[in-house]
Short mmCIF file of C-alpha atoms in Angstrom, two decimals:
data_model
loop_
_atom_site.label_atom_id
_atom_site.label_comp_id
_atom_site.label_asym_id
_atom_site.label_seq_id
_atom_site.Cartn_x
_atom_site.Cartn_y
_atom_site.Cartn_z
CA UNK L 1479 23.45 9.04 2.71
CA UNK L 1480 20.83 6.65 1.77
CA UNK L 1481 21.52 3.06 0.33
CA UNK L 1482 19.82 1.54 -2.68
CA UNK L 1483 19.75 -2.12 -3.18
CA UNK L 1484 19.00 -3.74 -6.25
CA UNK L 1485 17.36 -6.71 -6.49
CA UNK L 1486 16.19 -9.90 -8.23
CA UNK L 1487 18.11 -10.23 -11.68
CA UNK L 1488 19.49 -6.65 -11.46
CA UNK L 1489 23.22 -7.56 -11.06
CA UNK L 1490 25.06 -4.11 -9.46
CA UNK L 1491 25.82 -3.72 -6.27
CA UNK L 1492 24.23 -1.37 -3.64
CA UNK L 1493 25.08 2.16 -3.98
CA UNK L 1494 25.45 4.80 -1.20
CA UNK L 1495 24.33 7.87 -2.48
CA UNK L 1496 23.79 11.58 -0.90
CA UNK L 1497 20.60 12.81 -2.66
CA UNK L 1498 16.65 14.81 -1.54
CA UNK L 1499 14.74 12.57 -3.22
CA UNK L 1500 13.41 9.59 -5.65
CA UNK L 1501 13.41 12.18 -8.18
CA UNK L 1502 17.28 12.43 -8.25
CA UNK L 1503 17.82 8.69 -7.85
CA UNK L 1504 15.86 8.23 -10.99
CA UNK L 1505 18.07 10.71 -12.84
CA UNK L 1506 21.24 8.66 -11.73
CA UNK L 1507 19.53 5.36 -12.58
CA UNK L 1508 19.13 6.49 -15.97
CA UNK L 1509 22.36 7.34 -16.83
CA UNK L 1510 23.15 3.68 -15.82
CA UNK L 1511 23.49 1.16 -18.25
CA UNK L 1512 23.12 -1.78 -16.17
CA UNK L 1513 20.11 -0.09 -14.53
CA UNK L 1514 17.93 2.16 -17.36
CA UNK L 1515 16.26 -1.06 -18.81
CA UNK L 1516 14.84 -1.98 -15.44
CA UNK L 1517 13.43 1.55 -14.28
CA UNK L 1518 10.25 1.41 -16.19
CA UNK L 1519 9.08 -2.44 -14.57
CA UNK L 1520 10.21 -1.93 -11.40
CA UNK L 1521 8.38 -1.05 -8.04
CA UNK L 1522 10.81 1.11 -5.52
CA UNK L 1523 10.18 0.71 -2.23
CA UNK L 1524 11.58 3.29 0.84
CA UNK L 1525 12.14 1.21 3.72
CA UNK L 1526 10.09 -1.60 3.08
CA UNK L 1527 7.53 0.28 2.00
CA UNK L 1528 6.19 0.44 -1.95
CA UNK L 1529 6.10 3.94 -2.73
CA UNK L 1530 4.75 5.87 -6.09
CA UNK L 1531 5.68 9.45 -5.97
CA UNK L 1532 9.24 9.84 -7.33
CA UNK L 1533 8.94 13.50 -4.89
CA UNK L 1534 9.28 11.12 -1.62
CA UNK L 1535 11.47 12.93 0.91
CA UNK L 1536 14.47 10.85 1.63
CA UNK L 1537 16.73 11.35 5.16
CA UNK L 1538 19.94 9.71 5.81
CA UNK L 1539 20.00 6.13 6.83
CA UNK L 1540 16.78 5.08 4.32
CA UNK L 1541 17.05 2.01 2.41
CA UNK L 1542 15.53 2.11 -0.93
CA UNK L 1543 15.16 -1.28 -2.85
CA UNK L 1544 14.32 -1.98 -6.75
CA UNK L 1545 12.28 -4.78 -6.83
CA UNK L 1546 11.76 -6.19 -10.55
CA UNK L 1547 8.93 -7.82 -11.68
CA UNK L 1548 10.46 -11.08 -10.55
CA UNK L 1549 11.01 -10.53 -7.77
CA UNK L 1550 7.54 -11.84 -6.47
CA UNK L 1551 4.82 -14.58 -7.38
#
């Protein structure tokens, strides 16, 4: 299971999920509501680390985050 935290304005609470990779996430994200509108301006990063590829291997106990544009200054 990994967990992924949203946060900055995104209000919905961390979800533990049993999934390969970003790839997948995405794919659940979108079918989100509360979520979908945020995908495109937010960074992801695995760990506290930013990461780009969407293929980035995931193993149980990884944190991923959604940071929004926000977020930062």
């Amino acid at each position: 299971m990994v967990r992924v935290e949203f946060l900055g304005p995104i209000q919905k609470e961390a979800l533990e999920l049993d999934i390969n990779n970003l790839n997948e996430l995405a794919k659940i994200l979108q079918a989100d509501a509360e979520v979908s509108d945020w995908l495109e301006s937010c960074a992801v990063a695995l760990n506290d680390t930013l990461v780009t590829s969407l293929e980035a291997a995931l193993k149980d106990g990884d944190k991923i985050s959604l940071l929004p544009p926000v977020c930062g200054g």
